[in-house]
Tab-separated table of C-alpha atoms in Angstrom:
chain	number	residue	atom	x	y	z
A	1	MET	CA	55.418	142.889	105.499
A	2	LEU	CA	56.538	142.326	102.092
A	3	ARG	CA	59.397	140.536	100.882
A	4	TYR	CA	61.296	140.392	97.568
A	5	ARG	CA	61.312	136.889	96.180
A	6	GLY	CA	62.834	137.499	92.924
A	7	LYS	CA	66.610	136.619	93.950
A	8	LYS	CA	65.491	133.287	95.548
A	9	LEU	CA	63.602	132.304	92.011
A	10	ALA	CA	66.556	132.798	90.056
A	11	LEU	CA	68.838	130.644	92.504
A	12	ASN	CA	66.431	127.813	92.135
A	13	ILE	CA	66.879	128.160	88.584
A	14	VAL	CA	71.008	127.898	88.625
A	15	LYS	CA	70.751	125.010	90.972
A	16	GLU	CA	68.190	123.067	88.576
A	17	LEU	CA	70.321	123.749	85.658
A	18	ASP	CA	72.502	120.585	84.476
A	19	SER	CA	74.143	120.822	81.036
A	20	PHE	CA	74.811	117.398	81.038
A	21	PRO	CA	72.382	114.971	79.419
A	22	LYS	CA	71.284	112.043	81.570
A	23	VAL	CA	70.922	108.468	80.667
A	24	GLN	CA	67.695	107.164	81.495
A	25	GLU	CA	67.398	104.473	84.182
A	26	GLU	CA	65.591	101.923	81.892
A	27	ILE	CA	68.914	101.922	79.390
A	28	TYR	CA	71.204	100.178	82.139
A	29	GLU	CA	71.379	96.352	82.051
A	30	PRO	CA	73.389	94.513	84.849
A	31	SER	CA	76.174	92.716	84.396
A	32	THR	CA	75.711	88.591	83.118
A	33	TYR	CA	77.946	85.583	83.815
A	34	SER	CA	78.331	85.173	80.168
A	35	ASN	CA	79.961	89.096	80.067
A	36	VAL	CA	82.396	88.247	82.988
A	37	ILE	CA	83.563	85.049	81.444
A	38	LEU	CA	83.997	87.011	77.834
A	39	THR	CA	85.848	89.669	79.999
A	40	VAL	CA	88.508	87.052	81.627
A	41	LEU	CA	88.710	85.053	78.207
A	42	ILE	CA	89.845	88.412	76.839
A	43	SER	CA	92.385	89.169	79.253
A	44	VAL	CA	93.591	85.817	79.570
A	45	PHE	CA	94.196	85.887	75.528
A	46	GLY	CA	95.788	89.551	75.776
A	47	LEU	CA	98.055	88.341	78.618
A	48	TRP	CA	99.122	85.406	76.297
A	49	LEU	CA	99.915	87.447	73.444
A	50	LEU	CA	102.173	89.742	75.659
A	51	ILE	CA	104.116	86.774	76.871
A	52	SER	CA	104.376	85.278	73.418
A	53	GLU	CA	106.087	88.463	72.257
A	54	ILE	CA	108.336	88.809	75.276
A	55	GLN	CA	109.446	85.392	74.703
A	56	TYR	CA	110.052	85.875	70.869
A	57	VAL	CA	112.148	89.136	71.631
A	58	LEU	CA	114.348	86.690	74.230
A	59	GLN	CA	114.297	83.901	71.583
A	60	GLU	CA	117.907	82.650	70.878
A	61	HIS	CA	118.551	82.974	66.749
A	62	TYR	CA	121.174	81.331	65.415
A	63	ILE	CA	123.596	82.598	62.772
A	64	TYR	CA	125.470	79.851	61.074
A	65	ARG	CA	129.259	80.746	59.967
A	66	PHE	CA	131.879	78.179	58.406
A	67	VAL	CA	135.302	79.103	59.616
A	68	PRO	CA	138.397	76.612	59.303
A	69	ASP	CA	139.190	74.371	62.593
A	70	THR	CA	142.844	75.383	63.473
A	71	ASP	CA	143.094	73.941	66.941
A	72	TYR	CA	145.155	70.732	65.672
A	73	GLU	CA	146.143	69.973	69.328
A	74	SER	CA	143.058	69.548	71.012
A	75	LYS	CA	141.532	65.990	71.087
A	76	LEU	CA	138.397	64.471	69.460
A	77	PRO	CA	136.557	61.991	72.111
A	78	ILE	CA	134.288	59.400	69.949
A	79	ASN	CA	131.400	57.963	71.755
A	80	ILE	CA	130.493	54.076	70.551
A	81	ASP	CA	127.401	51.535	71.018
A	82	ILE	CA	127.398	49.124	68.415
A	83	THR	CA	125.934	45.569	68.465
A	84	VAL	CA	127.338	42.895	66.386
A	85	ALA	CA	126.156	39.301	65.713
A	86	SER	CA	129.108	37.754	66.874
A	87	THR	CA	130.144	36.626	70.243
A	88	CYS	CA	132.827	38.663	71.688
A	89	ASP	CA	135.272	36.290	71.911
A	90	SER	CA	135.630	36.200	68.295
A	91	ILE	CA	136.187	39.935	67.376
A	92	GLY	CA	137.961	42.815	68.353
A	93	ALA	CA	137.717	46.522	67.990
A	94	ASP	CA	140.547	49.231	68.129
A	95	ILE	CA	141.717	52.109	65.997
A	96	VAL	CA	144.763	53.770	64.192
A	97	ASP	CA	145.567	56.653	62.825
A	98	THR	CA	148.442	58.280	60.992
A	99	THR	CA	150.675	59.397	64.002
A	100	GLY	CA	151.395	55.809	64.582
A	101	GLN	CA	150.006	56.237	68.414
A	102	ASN	CA	149.834	53.233	70.603
A	103	MET	CA	146.237	51.930	70.108
A	104	MET	CA	146.028	51.517	73.747
A	105	LEU	CA	146.784	55.226	74.325
A	106	PHE	CA	143.137	56.021	72.753
A	107	GLY	CA	141.412	54.129	75.677
A	108	GLU	CA	139.480	50.969	75.917
A	109	LEU	CA	135.650	49.797	74.630
A	110	LYS	CA	133.780	47.766	76.968
A	111	THR	CA	132.551	44.312	75.343
A	112	ASP	CA	129.352	42.633	76.703
A	113	ASP	CA	127.695	39.289	75.411
A	114	THR	CA	124.521	39.830	74.448
A	115	TRP	CA	121.688	38.449	72.124
A	116	TRP	CA	120.957	39.368	68.646
A	117	GLU	CA	117.755	39.157	68.788
A	118	MET	CA	116.103	42.064	70.931
A	119	SER	CA	113.330	42.056	73.621
A	120	LYS	CA	110.021	43.624	72.672
A	121	GLU	CA	111.034	47.006	74.552
A	122	GLN	CA	114.549	46.815	73.051
A	123	GLN	CA	113.113	46.441	69.596
A	124	GLN	CA	110.077	49.225	70.555
A	125	HIS	CA	112.818	51.744	71.426
A	126	PHE	CA	115.167	51.174	68.531
A	127	GLU	CA	112.686	51.290	65.643
A	128	LYS	CA	111.606	54.638	67.540
A	129	MET	CA	114.768	55.824	67.263
A	130	ARG	CA	115.311	54.809	63.878
A	131	GLU	CA	112.328	56.260	62.522
A	132	LEU	CA	113.350	59.755	64.513
A	133	ASN	CA	116.907	59.649	63.019
A	134	ALA	CA	115.408	59.065	59.780
A	135	TYR	CA	112.953	61.371	59.457
A	136	LEU	CA	115.287	64.103	60.692
A	137	ARG	CA	117.837	63.655	58.200
A	138	GLU	CA	115.205	64.375	55.523
A	139	GLU	CA	113.681	67.432	57.075
A	140	TYR	CA	116.874	68.851	58.836
A	141	HIS	CA	116.645	71.748	56.692
A	142	SER	CA	113.470	72.704	57.310
A	143	MET	CA	113.541	72.145	61.150
A	144	LYS	CA	117.230	72.779	62.024
A	145	ASP	CA	115.990	75.964	64.065
A	146	ILE	CA	113.682	74.231	65.901
A	147	LEU	CA	115.820	71.508	66.884
A	148	TRP	CA	118.117	73.897	68.611
A	149	MET	CA	115.504	74.622	71.287
A	150	PHE	CA	114.302	71.413	72.373
A	151	ASP	CA	116.243	68.081	74.191
A	152	ASP	CA	113.080	65.592	73.917
A	153	TYR	CA	114.813	63.756	70.901
A	154	ASN	CA	117.955	63.910	72.398
A	155	THR	CA	116.257	61.798	75.428
A	156	LEU	CA	115.158	58.903	73.015
A	157	LYS	CA	118.382	58.552	71.277
A	158	ASN	CA	120.647	58.489	74.539
A	159	LYS	CA	118.107	56.269	76.418
A	160	ILE	CA	119.571	52.548	76.180
A	161	PHE	CA	117.166	49.696	77.310
A	162	VAL	CA	118.974	47.048	79.304
A	163	ARG	CA	117.856	43.493	79.001
A	164	THR	CA	115.822	42.229	82.018
A	165	ASP	CA	114.665	38.758	80.459
A	166	LYS	CA	117.394	36.382	79.630
A	167	PRO	CA	116.990	33.925	76.781
A	168	ASN	CA	117.403	30.438	77.297
A	169	THR	CA	120.236	30.126	74.841
A	170	LEU	CA	123.981	31.378	74.704
A	171	PRO	CA	124.805	34.689	73.795
A	172	ASP	CA	125.253	35.290	70.030
A	173	ALA	CA	125.994	38.759	69.682
A	174	CYS	CA	128.706	41.259	71.410
A	175	ARG	CA	127.605	44.915	72.427
A	176	ILE	CA	130.752	47.222	71.856
A	177	HIS	CA	130.194	50.445	73.768
A	178	GLY	CA	132.426	53.172	75.561
A	179	SER	CA	134.484	56.052	74.382
A	180	LEU	CA	137.976	56.632	72.950
A	181	ILE	CA	139.896	59.872	72.812
A	182	LEU	CA	141.239	60.501	69.349
A	183	ASN	CA	143.863	62.805	67.274
A	184	LYS	CA	142.706	65.101	64.659
A	185	VAL	CA	144.260	63.076	61.663
A	186	ILE	CA	142.661	60.478	59.267
A	187	GLY	CA	141.937	57.097	61.453
A	188	ASN	CA	140.450	54.062	61.176
A	189	PHE	CA	138.429	52.421	63.634
A	190	HIS	CA	137.306	48.882	62.788
A	191	ILE	CA	136.045	46.036	64.043
A	192	THR	CA	137.215	42.646	62.601
A	193	PRO	CA	137.578	38.914	63.228
A	194	GLY	CA	139.973	37.821	65.943
A	195	LYS	CA	141.808	39.502	68.789
A	196	SER	CA	144.597	42.507	68.664
A	197	LEU	CA	147.887	41.791	69.805
A	198	ILE	CA	150.412	44.960	69.257
A	199	VAL	CA	153.606	44.736	67.530
A	200	PRO	CA	156.184	46.939	66.658
A	201	GLY	CA	154.989	49.268	64.016
A	202	GLY	CA	151.294	48.514	64.628
A	203	HIS	CA	149.156	45.523	65.509
A	204	VAL	CA	147.733	42.411	64.069
A	205	HIS	CA	144.370	40.380	64.668
A	206	LEU	CA	144.880	36.680	65.598
A	207	THR	CA	142.213	33.993	64.290
A	208	GLY	CA	141.919	30.744	64.630
A	209	PRO	CA	140.834	28.054	66.969
A	210	PHE	CA	143.303	28.986	69.646
A	211	PHE	CA	142.254	32.158	69.974
A	212	GLY	CA	138.434	32.175	70.359
A	213	SER	CA	135.544	31.068	68.047
A	214	GLU	CA	135.684	32.638	64.432
A	215	ALA	CA	133.394	35.382	63.545
A	216	THR	CA	131.055	34.371	60.597
A	217	ASN	CA	128.315	37.587	60.846
A	218	PHE	CA	129.209	41.052	60.970
A	219	SER	CA	125.291	42.082	60.715
A	220	HIS	CA	125.243	45.180	63.317
A	221	ARG	CA	122.892	47.888	64.626
A	222	ILE	CA	124.149	51.401	65.972
A	223	ASN	CA	122.439	52.656	69.080
A	224	GLN	CA	125.188	55.675	69.272
A	225	PHE	CA	128.075	56.743	67.289
A	226	SER	CA	128.848	60.625	67.693
A	227	PHE	CA	131.777	62.898	68.428
A	228	GLY	CA	132.639	64.978	71.138
A	229	VAL	CA	129.513	66.367	73.803
A	230	PRO	CA	126.299	65.258	72.915
A	231	ALA	CA	123.996	69.059	72.095
A	232	LYS	CA	120.900	69.322	70.627
A	233	GLY	CA	120.082	70.345	67.300
A	234	ILE	CA	122.921	68.092	66.219
A	235	ILE	CA	121.908	64.912	63.868
A	236	TYR	CA	124.365	61.855	63.938
A	237	PRO	CA	123.297	60.112	60.571
A	238	LEU	CA	124.622	56.874	61.800
A	239	GLU	CA	122.598	56.307	65.034
A	240	GLY	CA	119.584	54.039	64.678
A	241	GLU	CA	121.292	52.247	61.558
A	242	LEU	CA	120.645	48.291	61.219
A	243	TYR	CA	122.515	45.954	58.795
A	244	GLU	CA	121.164	42.287	58.520
A	245	THR	CA	122.878	39.654	55.956
A	246	ASN	CA	122.613	35.906	56.003
A	247	GLU	CA	126.078	35.990	54.275
A	248	ASN	CA	128.934	34.591	56.053
A	249	ALA	CA	131.622	37.191	55.024
A	250	VAL	CA	130.113	40.717	54.471
A	251	SER	CA	132.373	43.592	54.701
A	252	TYR	CA	130.791	47.283	55.820
A	253	LYS	CA	132.696	50.252	55.445
A	254	TYR	CA	131.645	53.683	56.573
A	255	PHE	CA	133.591	57.065	55.052
A	256	ILE	CA	133.059	59.824	57.860
A	257	ASP	CA	133.851	63.173	57.477
A	258	VAL	CA	133.802	65.345	61.126
A	259	VAL	CA	133.240	69.031	61.297
A	260	ALA	CA	134.261	70.868	64.481
A	261	THR	CA	131.152	72.640	65.239
A	262	ASP	CA	130.938	75.675	67.982
A	263	VAL	CA	127.393	76.498	69.453
A	264	LYS	CA	127.238	80.058	71.223
A	265	SER	CA	124.305	81.167	73.221
A	266	HIS	CA	123.247	83.986	75.774
A	267	SER	CA	123.643	81.201	78.727
A	268	ASN	CA	126.892	78.795	77.431
A	269	GLU	CA	129.209	77.809	74.772
A	270	ILE	CA	129.505	74.402	73.459
A	271	LYS	CA	132.356	72.782	71.651
A	272	THR	CA	131.153	69.608	69.844
A	273	TYR	CA	131.414	68.117	66.488
A	274	GLN	CA	129.178	66.455	63.787
A	275	TYR	CA	129.774	64.623	60.438
A	276	SER	CA	128.544	63.077	57.255
A	277	ALA	CA	128.487	59.722	56.013
A	278	LYS	CA	128.872	57.391	53.211
A	279	ASP	CA	128.703	53.494	53.615
A	280	ILE	CA	129.770	50.778	51.024
A	281	GLN	CA	129.223	46.916	51.666
A	282	ARG	CA	130.459	43.878	49.662
A	283	ILE	CA	130.910	40.040	49.984
A	284	ILE	CA	134.493	39.518	50.511
A	285	ASP	CA	135.496	36.470	48.391
A	286	HIS	CA	139.353	35.597	48.386
A	287	ASN	CA	139.146	33.746	44.940
A	288	THR	CA	137.616	36.445	43.308
A	289	GLY	CA	139.362	38.988	44.950
């Protein structure tokens, strides 16, 4: 019996036909640990870039605008923490303004007997705060946008070290601290010899042997001097200041201009204040004026 095999031959030719080129098996290389590590690093780097771009888009960008403060009826809080190199029974601290308001209505500051010479921990903390604030005052315009993002430097300034070791000598200094509520008018906060006594039309400072010891040295250091609610991004130029003298009668004066500051962000709104300060000191001599 004869069979025709031509059709089967053509079918085999079609089955074996493959128009796609094949890669030879010897070209394949197995994956190594170095290749896996490189792939992971590239993936992590790409993820980091993606997260960074998202954070940049969501980051708050501050726009500075200057507008007049027309809220004259609101009050102005002032926060004070000053140490003076005179005993508390020899000095007094109070405030007066152009409204003639009774000084007791502004509030009351606390006074604590202490020592002018700081402990090691207090000295280290004060020096760090002083150096940091001096640097920020000089470099503020180049760092102002960065300062609004972080609270770390405020943590250093707002932390007050309490002295644990007590010297064997009597206290020779006075720490004056607390907050007062002021009117938005021209005023005068002063620390002077003697205790305050309210009289019609104002107050007087009483000095002499019947009113405590006599203040002879007004060397001082400023741990805190701010207005309003403390906020990141704002530099308080007097914080960290230290003035020391061996003279018995030196007057220190600070001239301060306060500016209302509203900080608005996506999450909240803060109403606070910042200020600029100029200072002058001179030896008091009643013979020369």
